[in-house]
Short mmCIF file of C-alpha atoms in Angstrom, two decimals:
data_model
loop_
_atom_site.label_atom_id
_atom_site.label_comp_id
_atom_site.label_asym_id
_atom_site.label_seq_id
_atom_site.Cartn_x
_atom_site.Cartn_y
_atom_site.Cartn_z
CA UNK I 26 104.26 127.00 122.71
CA UNK I 27 104.42 123.62 121.00
CA UNK I 28 103.50 120.72 123.45
CA UNK I 29 105.40 117.33 123.19
CA UNK I 30 102.11 115.41 122.19
CA UNK I 31 101.91 117.89 119.09
CA UNK I 32 104.64 115.96 117.81
CA UNK I 33 103.69 112.22 117.58
CA UNK I 34 106.21 109.71 116.64
CA UNK I 35 103.79 107.72 114.77
CA UNK I 36 100.08 107.32 113.87
CA UNK I 37 98.00 104.29 113.02
CA UNK I 38 95.23 103.95 110.22
CA UNK I 39 92.52 101.37 109.32
CA UNK I 40 90.45 101.87 106.29
CA UNK I 41 92.16 105.21 105.68
CA UNK I 42 90.84 106.63 109.13
CA UNK I 43 92.65 106.99 112.43
CA UNK I 44 92.69 104.24 114.79
CA UNK I 45 93.96 103.94 118.35
CA UNK I 46 96.60 101.35 119.52
CA UNK I 47 94.26 99.57 121.82
CA UNK I 48 91.46 99.21 119.28
CA UNK I 49 94.01 97.78 116.85
CA UNK I 50 95.26 95.26 119.51
CA UNK I 51 91.88 93.96 120.14
CA UNK I 52 91.44 93.06 116.52
CA UNK I 53 94.96 91.26 116.12
CA UNK I 54 94.40 89.49 119.61
CA UNK I 55 91.47 87.64 117.80
CA UNK I 56 93.49 86.69 114.46
CA UNK I 57 95.31 83.39 113.75
CA UNK I 58 98.27 85.11 111.97
CA UNK I 59 99.22 88.83 112.28
CA UNK I 60 102.03 90.03 109.64
CA UNK I 61 103.99 93.32 110.77
CA UNK I 62 105.39 94.54 107.67
CA UNK I 63 108.30 96.80 108.71
CA UNK I 64 111.03 99.03 106.86
CA UNK I 65 114.12 97.32 108.23
CA UNK I 66 115.81 100.42 109.44
CA UNK I 67 112.69 102.19 111.12
CA UNK I 68 113.18 102.29 114.90
CA UNK I 69 109.44 103.14 115.43
CA UNK I 70 107.99 99.78 113.98
CA UNK I 71 110.96 97.84 115.86
CA UNK I 72 109.75 99.51 119.14
CA UNK I 73 106.03 98.78 118.25
CA UNK I 74 106.84 95.19 117.26
CA UNK I 75 108.13 94.69 120.96
CA UNK I 76 105.07 96.50 122.59
CA UNK I 77 102.75 94.44 120.37
CA UNK I 78 104.38 91.04 121.11
CA UNK I 79 104.22 91.81 125.00
CA UNK I 80 100.43 92.64 124.75
CA UNK I 81 99.76 89.91 122.68
CA UNK I 82 101.48 87.73 124.70
CA UNK I 83 99.45 88.76 127.49
CA UNK I 84 96.10 88.84 125.86
CA UNK I 85 96.71 85.08 124.46
CA UNK I 86 97.81 83.99 127.84
CA UNK I 87 101.38 82.95 126.49
CA UNK I 88 99.54 81.23 123.24
CA UNK I 89 101.96 83.25 120.91
CA UNK I 90 104.56 82.03 118.37
CA UNK I 91 106.76 84.84 116.84
CA UNK I 92 107.90 84.30 113.23
CA UNK I 93 110.84 86.11 111.92
CA UNK I 94 111.79 86.67 108.27
CA UNK I 95 115.61 87.69 109.72
CA UNK I 96 116.29 84.07 110.76
CA UNK I 97 116.63 81.23 108.26
CA UNK I 98 115.51 77.82 108.41
CA UNK I 99 118.91 76.21 108.81
CA UNK I 100 119.68 77.90 111.91
CA UNK I 101 116.29 77.14 113.59
CA UNK I 102 118.01 74.80 116.18
CA UNK I 103 120.19 77.63 117.38
CA UNK I 104 117.03 79.88 117.72
CA UNK I 105 115.59 77.19 119.73
CA UNK I 106 118.67 76.56 121.83
CA UNK I 107 118.91 80.42 122.69
CA UNK I 108 115.42 80.95 123.38
CA UNK I 109 115.56 78.01 125.83
CA UNK I 110 118.77 79.19 127.45
CA UNK I 111 121.07 76.50 126.14
CA UNK I 112 122.91 79.12 124.07
CA UNK I 113 124.25 82.38 125.44
CA UNK I 114 124.30 85.65 123.38
CA UNK I 115 127.93 85.22 121.96
CA UNK I 116 127.64 81.56 121.10
CA UNK I 117 124.13 82.52 119.44
CA UNK I 118 125.27 85.35 117.57
CA UNK I 119 128.45 83.78 116.41
CA UNK I 120 126.66 81.08 114.71
CA UNK I 121 123.21 82.04 113.78
CA UNK I 122 124.01 84.71 110.91
CA UNK I 123 122.06 87.37 112.50
CA UNK I 124 121.18 90.74 110.61
CA UNK I 125 123.68 93.72 111.10
CA UNK I 126 120.93 95.58 113.11
CA UNK I 127 120.04 92.43 115.24
CA UNK I 128 121.41 93.85 118.44
CA UNK I 129 119.18 96.98 118.48
CA UNK I 130 116.24 95.86 116.66
CA UNK I 131 115.47 92.02 117.10
CA UNK I 132 117.58 90.99 119.92
CA UNK I 133 115.17 92.40 122.53
CA UNK I 134 112.29 90.07 121.10
CA UNK I 135 114.62 86.93 121.45
CA UNK I 136 115.46 88.00 125.09
CA UNK I 137 111.68 88.63 125.82
CA UNK I 138 111.14 84.98 124.26
CA UNK I 139 113.92 83.74 126.37
CA UNK I 140 112.18 85.17 129.67
CA UNK I 141 108.71 84.74 128.82
CA UNK I 142 109.25 80.85 127.32
CA UNK I 143 107.35 81.45 124.13
CA UNK I 144 108.58 79.92 120.53
CA UNK I 145 110.41 81.88 118.07
CA UNK I 146 110.43 80.44 114.39
CA UNK I 147 113.07 81.67 111.88
CA UNK I 148 110.94 81.18 108.61
CA UNK I 149 113.24 82.37 105.67
CA UNK I 150 114.86 80.41 103.09
CA UNK I 151 118.64 80.11 103.54
CA UNK I 152 119.94 82.97 101.46
CA UNK I 153 122.40 80.77 99.53
CA UNK I 154 119.26 78.96 97.99
CA UNK I 155 117.56 82.21 97.05
CA UNK I 156 120.86 83.48 95.22
CA UNK I 157 120.99 80.20 93.27
CA UNK I 158 117.55 80.89 92.13
CA UNK I 159 118.29 84.45 91.32
CA UNK I 160 121.27 83.12 89.21
CA UNK I 161 119.78 80.24 87.56
CA UNK I 162 116.02 80.01 88.09
CA UNK I 163 113.99 77.70 90.21
CA UNK I 164 115.27 74.86 88.05
CA UNK I 165 118.55 75.30 90.24
CA UNK I 166 116.89 73.54 93.35
CA UNK I 167 116.46 70.46 91.53
CA UNK I 168 119.97 69.51 92.06
CA UNK I 169 119.73 69.73 95.87
CA UNK I 170 119.78 66.84 98.32
CA UNK I 171 116.56 65.61 99.79
CA UNK I 172 118.21 66.86 103.33
CA UNK I 173 118.57 70.24 102.01
CA UNK I 174 114.94 70.46 100.61
CA UNK I 175 113.80 70.29 104.28
CA UNK I 176 114.59 73.78 104.65
CA UNK I 177 112.47 74.63 101.47
CA UNK I 178 108.71 74.74 100.91
CA UNK I 179 107.44 71.48 98.97
CA UNK I 180 108.70 71.68 95.41
CA UNK I 181 108.29 72.40 92.71
CA UNK I 182 107.05 75.97 93.24
CA UNK I 183 104.53 77.62 91.06
CA UNK I 184 105.04 81.48 90.73
CA UNK I 185 101.97 83.79 89.81
CA UNK I 186 103.62 86.45 87.91
CA UNK I 187 100.34 88.44 87.83
CA UNK I 188 100.69 88.87 91.65
CA UNK I 189 100.76 92.85 92.17
CA UNK I 190 103.98 92.54 94.03
CA UNK I 191 105.85 90.63 91.24
CA UNK I 192 104.49 92.82 88.81
CA UNK I 193 105.75 95.90 90.32
CA UNK I 194 109.30 94.23 90.38
CA UNK I 195 108.95 94.02 86.66
CA UNK I 196 108.03 97.50 86.36
CA UNK I 197 111.05 98.54 88.85
CA UNK I 198 113.36 96.99 86.18
CA UNK I 199 112.05 98.96 83.41
CA UNK I 200 109.67 98.32 80.28
CA UNK I 201 111.94 95.74 78.68
CA UNK I 202 112.16 93.60 81.85
CA UNK I 203 108.98 91.53 81.54
CA UNK I 204 110.78 89.11 79.14
CA UNK I 205 114.08 89.05 80.55
CA UNK I 206 115.19 85.85 82.24
CA UNK I 207 117.30 87.62 84.53
CA UNK I 208 114.30 89.45 86.07
CA UNK I 209 112.27 86.27 86.07
CA UNK I 210 114.85 84.59 87.94
CA UNK I 211 114.81 87.54 90.61
CA UNK I 212 111.08 87.24 90.94
CA UNK I 213 111.47 83.44 91.25
CA UNK I 214 113.80 84.08 94.37
CA UNK I 215 111.71 86.54 95.76
CA UNK I 216 108.59 83.95 95.42
CA UNK I 217 110.95 81.15 96.87
CA UNK I 218 111.28 83.59 100.24
CA UNK I 219 107.51 84.32 100.21
CA UNK I 220 106.52 80.65 99.80
CA UNK I 221 109.19 79.48 102.42
CA UNK I 222 107.95 81.75 105.12
CA UNK I 223 104.31 81.10 104.36
CA UNK I 224 104.92 77.17 104.52
CA UNK I 225 107.02 77.24 107.80
CA UNK I 226 104.92 79.80 109.93
CA UNK I 227 101.84 77.88 108.75
CA UNK I 228 103.55 74.70 110.12
CA UNK I 229 104.71 76.32 113.38
CA UNK I 230 101.19 77.83 114.33
CA UNK I 231 99.60 75.23 116.92
CA UNK I 232 95.80 75.52 116.99
CA UNK I 233 94.58 78.25 119.10
CA UNK I 234 97.76 80.09 118.89
CA UNK I 235 98.36 83.45 117.30
CA UNK I 236 101.40 83.70 115.09
CA UNK I 237 102.85 87.24 114.83
CA UNK I 238 105.37 87.22 111.92
CA UNK I 239 107.81 90.08 111.27
CA UNK I 240 109.01 90.68 107.89
CA UNK I 241 109.90 93.40 105.16
CA UNK I 242 106.58 95.25 104.21
CA UNK I 243 106.97 94.34 100.56
CA UNK I 244 106.51 90.71 101.56
CA UNK I 245 102.91 91.22 103.01
CA UNK I 246 101.87 94.39 101.64
CA UNK I 247 98.47 94.34 99.58
CA UNK I 248 97.90 91.03 101.24
CA UNK I 249 100.36 89.63 98.49
CA UNK I 250 103.63 87.71 98.72
CA UNK I 251 103.52 85.45 101.70
CA UNK I 252 99.88 85.90 101.93
CA UNK I 253 99.24 84.64 98.54
CA UNK I 254 101.03 81.36 99.50
CA UNK I 255 99.68 81.02 102.85
CA UNK I 256 96.12 81.21 101.36
CA UNK I 257 97.01 78.28 99.09
CA UNK I 258 97.75 76.31 102.15
CA UNK I 259 95.37 77.31 104.67
CA UNK I 260 92.47 79.56 103.25
CA UNK I 261 90.52 79.54 106.32
CA UNK I 262 93.09 81.21 108.38
CA UNK I 263 92.07 84.88 110.16
CA UNK I 264 94.68 87.03 109.10
CA UNK I 265 95.61 90.62 109.72
CA UNK I 266 98.24 92.91 108.37
CA UNK I 267 100.18 95.99 109.29
CA UNK I 268 102.40 98.00 106.96
CA UNK I 269 105.13 100.63 107.99
CA UNK I 270 105.09 103.70 105.91
CA UNK I 271 106.81 106.94 106.15
CA UNK I 272 105.04 110.22 105.30
CA UNK I 273 106.05 114.17 105.58
CA UNK I 274 102.63 114.46 107.50
CA UNK I 275 100.89 112.49 109.79
CA UNK I 276 97.43 113.91 110.12
CA UNK I 277 96.13 112.21 106.82
CA UNK I 278 97.10 108.86 105.18
CA UNK I 279 98.24 109.28 101.63
CA UNK I 280 95.84 107.49 99.22
CA UNK I 281 98.62 105.29 98.01
CA UNK I 282 99.41 103.95 101.42
CA UNK I 283 95.67 103.16 102.08
CA UNK I 284 95.39 99.55 100.40
CA UNK I 285 98.65 98.22 101.83
CA UNK I 286 97.52 96.75 104.67
CA UNK I 287 94.62 96.30 107.46
CA UNK I 288 96.37 98.68 109.56
CA UNK I 289 99.02 101.36 108.65
CA UNK I 290 101.76 102.50 110.74
CA UNK I 291 102.66 105.88 109.65
CA UNK I 292 106.03 107.51 110.77
CA UNK I 293 107.51 110.87 109.94
CA UNK I 294 109.70 110.82 107.01
CA UNK I 295 112.47 112.42 108.86
CA UNK I 296 112.51 109.89 111.59
CA UNK I 297 116.05 108.62 112.97
CA UNK I 298 117.00 105.26 111.17
CA UNK I 299 118.88 102.46 112.71
CA UNK I 300 121.26 102.22 109.95
#
């Protein structure tokens, strides 16, 4: 007879070895910044994000800020108005450009913030400016007004094309992509997102607070992406990372997944998706 506990929904690993949730929680609570890298359509990661937020809020006695890739800098006033109770669900969702899976995957977190009164910060660059860069390089940002640039990190932005994540993007486009202007523009757009998130999450963390940041795994895997820009601004921060991966089996962490983060959340490859 197969027992329910023989079919786990996830496993956690650290340094390639199994680790319990409580052991991970204790380490994360001592950090300045925690990056939770998700697969956007994975329900286990979204559920664990909610549990982790609740537990860190308790352990930090309310000294927690939640950063979200899923909201852009120009809608921050709306995020603030929602979490303080000034806006209702309908008004907030109509104006804040939420992701299609907001209702199932991120709304519970904002409702928790509204109830427990902790700050939520949208950290991402407004997508229209990332699109500008993808089409016309970082030089396209030079035409923006001073007011618009307040939604961006300090310019000019330097891109390190040797970062593993950006080199992987070149590899995804094929052998001839390294010198293609179009591919460089796409990498620059990715770098703009990473740099924006790093800049604003660093700005949003009061001394003594823990900032829990939720983002697609690619933005923080291998301590790369957002972390590369964050280290430039604040190299003394104690930072931990989580990456969500899927595997056919959960008993052992696959070798390729081991270096991705301090903690690896492994979910079954056939786990139900939210979209």
